[in-house]
Amino acid sequence: MSENTMFYQCLTDFIFVEHEPEKADMIFVPGGNYPEAALHAAKLYLEGFAPYVMPSGRYSITAGKFDSPVYGTECDYLCDILLREGVPETALLRENQATYTYENAIYSRKKADELGLTVRKAILSCQAFHARRSLMYYQEQFPETQFLVCPVVTRGIGRDTWFLTENGIDTVLGEVERCGAQFHQIMREHMQKI
């Protein structure tokens, strides 16, 4: 970052969460119609970082469908990528109900519980600009789990580039807004439980 953009650093550090991968119980892939997160998850799986990959997603709630003549759901699309990259079917734990990020976490938790899986440590393979919000949702649903965010840059929006284009600025500041706005209800629900 140049000197005249240093004041963006706090936003950059907040949104672009990233960890080195470590051995884990699971790799989670929040839904979407972009291949990069699934490709990255396949690489991590093949390098032996986790025995399972759980792609999640039905379709985007805003679109109301997954716009593909080949795949019925985002999960189907992501699984096809994972299979083509060498991840065996036996390692795929499919979650195909979620229509937005919070549901990715909710339904992934339900699927893990249905399968009787204990997830002590997990890798989250997501878009770089989506890292913080994805992490917050998955942490909320898996409070006992240590998450390692291993993101991938998509649409050219990364830690060192987001502030260089209007699309990057709009995307990242939109994530900042959603991190606040979408957590109001979640926080209120947690307060009621205390």
Protein backbone atom coordinates (compact mmCIF):
# COMPACT_ATOMS: atom_id res chain seq x y z
CA MET A 1 0.00 0.00 0.00
CA SER A 2 1.30 3.45 -0.82
CA GLU A 3 1.58 6.18 1.80
CA ASN A 4 -1.53 8.00 0.56
CA THR A 5 -3.66 4.84 1.00
CA MET A 6 -2.47 3.82 4.46
CA PHE A 7 -5.72 5.02 6.06
CA TYR A 8 -7.45 2.11 4.29
CA GLN A 9 -5.34 -0.35 6.27
CA CYS A 10 -7.89 -0.84 9.08
CA LEU A 11 -10.58 -1.80 6.53
CA THR A 12 -8.14 -4.05 4.72
CA ASP A 13 -7.10 -5.82 7.91
CA PHE A 14 -10.73 -6.26 8.98
CA ILE A 15 -12.09 -7.67 5.71
CA PHE A 16 -9.14 -9.63 4.36
CA VAL A 17 -8.65 -12.29 7.03
CA GLU A 18 -6.05 -14.88 6.09
CA HIS A 19 -4.26 -17.72 7.86
CA GLU A 20 -1.72 -20.32 6.87
CA PRO A 21 -3.39 -23.70 6.39
CA GLU A 22 -2.91 -26.37 9.05
CA LYS A 23 -4.19 -29.91 9.42
CA ALA A 24 -7.92 -29.70 10.06
CA ASP A 25 -11.04 -31.83 10.28
CA MET A 26 -12.89 -30.16 7.43
CA ILE A 27 -12.62 -27.68 4.56
CA PHE A 28 -15.76 -25.56 4.18
CA VAL A 29 -16.58 -23.87 0.86
CA PRO A 30 -19.41 -21.30 1.05
CA GLY A 31 -21.62 -21.35 -2.03
CA GLY A 32 -21.20 -19.28 -5.16
CA ASN A 33 -20.95 -19.42 -8.91
CA TYR A 34 -17.21 -18.80 -9.05
CA PRO A 35 -14.76 -21.72 -9.37
CA GLU A 36 -11.75 -20.34 -7.48
CA ALA A 37 -12.75 -21.29 -3.93
CA ALA A 38 -13.48 -24.89 -4.98
CA LEU A 39 -10.21 -25.08 -6.90
CA HIS A 40 -8.37 -23.82 -3.82
CA ALA A 41 -10.21 -26.26 -1.56
CA ALA A 42 -9.26 -29.13 -3.88
CA LYS A 43 -5.61 -28.10 -3.70
CA LEU A 44 -5.75 -27.99 0.10
CA TYR A 45 -7.46 -31.37 0.23
CA LEU A 46 -4.92 -32.96 -2.11
CA GLU A 47 -2.10 -31.53 0.01
CA GLY A 48 -3.57 -33.45 2.94
CA PHE A 49 -4.90 -30.59 5.06
CA ALA A 50 -8.29 -32.22 5.75
CA PRO A 51 -10.13 -35.50 5.06
CA TYR A 52 -13.42 -33.84 4.04
CA VAL A 53 -14.65 -30.93 1.96
CA MET A 54 -18.13 -29.49 2.52
CA PRO A 55 -19.30 -27.29 -0.35
CA SER A 56 -22.49 -25.42 0.44
CA GLY A 57 -25.21 -23.75 -1.55
CA ARG A 58 -28.45 -24.08 -3.43
CA TYR A 59 -28.58 -20.73 -5.21
CA SER A 60 -28.34 -17.01 -4.51
CA ILE A 61 -31.42 -15.73 -2.72
CA THR A 62 -31.28 -12.54 -4.80
CA ALA A 63 -31.38 -14.49 -8.09
CA GLY A 64 -33.89 -17.05 -6.84
CA LYS A 65 -32.21 -19.79 -8.86
CA PHE A 66 -28.84 -21.15 -9.89
CA ASP A 67 -28.51 -19.99 -13.46
CA SER A 68 -26.94 -23.01 -15.12
CA PRO A 69 -28.20 -25.42 -17.76
CA VAL A 70 -25.91 -28.12 -16.35
CA TYR A 71 -26.02 -27.83 -12.55
CA GLY A 72 -29.07 -27.77 -10.31
CA THR A 73 -27.37 -26.07 -7.36
CA GLU A 74 -24.22 -24.19 -6.41
CA CYS A 75 -23.20 -27.29 -4.45
CA ASP A 76 -23.48 -29.45 -7.60
CA TYR A 77 -21.30 -26.96 -9.47
CA LEU A 78 -18.67 -26.80 -6.72
CA CYS A 79 -18.65 -30.60 -6.34
CA ASP A 80 -18.09 -31.06 -10.05
CA ILE A 81 -15.03 -28.81 -9.84
CA LEU A 82 -13.74 -30.66 -6.78
CA LEU A 83 -14.24 -34.06 -8.46
CA ARG A 84 -12.51 -32.93 -11.66
CA GLU A 85 -9.58 -31.72 -9.55
CA GLY A 86 -9.18 -35.15 -7.94
CA VAL A 87 -11.17 -34.94 -4.71
CA PRO A 88 -12.96 -38.32 -4.33
CA GLU A 89 -16.73 -38.47 -3.92
CA THR A 90 -16.20 -40.13 -0.51
CA ALA A 91 -14.55 -36.93 0.76
CA LEU A 92 -17.40 -34.64 -0.33
CA LEU A 93 -20.07 -33.73 2.19
CA ARG A 94 -22.74 -31.98 0.16
CA GLU A 95 -24.91 -29.20 1.59
CA ASN A 96 -27.38 -28.02 -1.05
CA GLN A 97 -30.02 -25.98 0.78
CA ALA A 98 -28.36 -22.62 1.56
CA THR A 99 -29.36 -19.49 -0.33
CA TYR A 100 -27.09 -16.93 1.38
CA THR A 101 -23.91 -16.89 3.43
CA TYR A 102 -25.45 -17.21 6.87
CA GLU A 103 -27.43 -20.22 5.63
CA ASN A 104 -24.18 -21.71 4.29
CA ALA A 105 -22.97 -21.77 7.88
CA ILE A 106 -26.32 -22.85 9.38
CA TYR A 107 -26.87 -25.75 6.99
CA SER A 108 -23.22 -26.79 7.11
CA ARG A 109 -23.58 -27.08 10.87
CA LYS A 110 -26.76 -29.14 10.48
CA LYS A 111 -25.03 -31.43 7.98
CA ALA A 112 -22.00 -31.92 10.26
CA ASP A 113 -24.31 -32.72 13.17
CA GLU A 114 -26.39 -35.15 11.08
CA LEU A 115 -23.20 -36.97 10.14
CA GLY A 116 -22.02 -37.01 13.77
CA LEU A 117 -18.85 -35.10 12.92
CA THR A 118 -16.87 -33.17 15.50
CA VAL A 119 -15.13 -30.25 13.86
CA ARG A 120 -12.41 -29.00 16.18
CA LYS A 121 -10.42 -27.20 13.48
CA ALA A 122 -11.66 -26.18 10.04
CA ILE A 123 -10.38 -24.41 6.96
CA LEU A 124 -12.65 -21.90 5.27
CA SER A 125 -11.95 -21.60 1.53
CA CYS A 126 -13.74 -18.47 0.37
CA GLN A 127 -13.36 -15.32 -1.69
CA ALA A 128 -10.78 -12.97 -0.18
CA PHE A 129 -13.18 -10.02 0.08
CA HIS A 130 -15.79 -12.31 1.66
CA ALA A 131 -13.41 -13.67 4.32
CA ARG A 132 -14.51 -11.68 7.38
CA ARG A 133 -18.25 -12.16 6.91
CA SER A 134 -17.86 -15.86 6.11
CA LEU A 135 -15.67 -16.31 9.17
CA MET A 136 -18.14 -14.48 11.42
CA TYR A 137 -21.05 -16.64 10.29
CA TYR A 138 -19.19 -19.94 10.53
CA GLN A 139 -17.76 -19.00 13.94
CA GLU A 140 -21.27 -18.18 15.13
CA GLN A 141 -22.53 -21.62 14.06
CA PHE A 142 -19.41 -23.54 15.17
CA PRO A 143 -18.36 -21.71 18.36
CA GLU A 144 -16.20 -24.63 19.50
CA THR A 145 -14.23 -24.73 16.24
CA GLN A 146 -10.94 -23.02 15.42
CA PHE A 147 -11.21 -21.60 11.90
CA LEU A 148 -8.34 -20.98 9.53
CA VAL A 149 -9.39 -18.73 6.66
CA CYS A 150 -7.53 -19.67 3.49
CA PRO A 151 -9.07 -17.34 0.92
CA VAL A 152 -8.54 -16.89 -2.78
CA VAL A 153 -8.61 -13.64 -4.75
CA THR A 154 -11.55 -13.42 -7.15
CA ARG A 155 -12.63 -10.65 -9.53
CA GLY A 156 -9.22 -9.01 -8.98
CA ILE A 157 -10.33 -7.85 -5.51
CA GLY A 158 -7.57 -8.60 -3.04
CA ARG A 159 -5.86 -7.10 -0.04
CA ASP A 160 -3.49 -4.99 -2.17
CA THR A 161 -5.88 -4.05 -4.98
CA TRP A 162 -9.41 -3.48 -3.65
CA PHE A 163 -9.00 0.30 -3.29
CA LEU A 164 -7.78 0.75 -6.90
CA THR A 165 -11.11 0.29 -8.70
CA GLU A 166 -14.68 1.43 -8.16
CA ASN A 167 -15.85 -2.19 -8.21
CA GLY A 168 -13.27 -3.13 -5.57
CA ILE A 169 -14.22 -0.19 -3.35
CA ASP A 170 -17.96 -0.89 -3.71
CA THR A 171 -17.48 -4.60 -3.04
CA VAL A 172 -15.31 -4.22 0.05
CA LEU A 173 -17.29 -1.37 1.59
CA GLY A 174 -20.45 -3.38 0.90
CA GLU A 175 -18.91 -6.21 2.92
CA VAL A 176 -18.14 -3.78 5.76
CA GLU A 177 -21.76 -2.60 5.73
CA ARG A 178 -23.12 -6.17 5.70
CA CYS A 179 -20.86 -7.18 8.59
CA GLY A 180 -22.65 -4.54 10.67
CA ALA A 181 -26.17 -4.69 9.30
CA GLN A 182 -26.56 -8.45 9.10
CA PHE A 183 -25.30 -9.07 12.61
CA HIS A 184 -27.90 -6.90 14.36
CA GLN A 185 -30.45 -9.72 14.52
CA ILE A 186 -27.86 -12.36 15.38
CA MET A 187 -26.55 -10.26 18.26
CA ARG A 188 -30.06 -9.56 19.54
CA GLU A 189 -30.85 -13.28 19.51
CA HIS A 190 -27.66 -14.03 21.45
CA MET A 191 -28.52 -11.32 24.02
CA GLN A 192 -31.91 -12.95 24.61
CA LYS A 193 -30.20 -16.25 25.42
CA ILE A 194 -28.00 -14.69 28.10
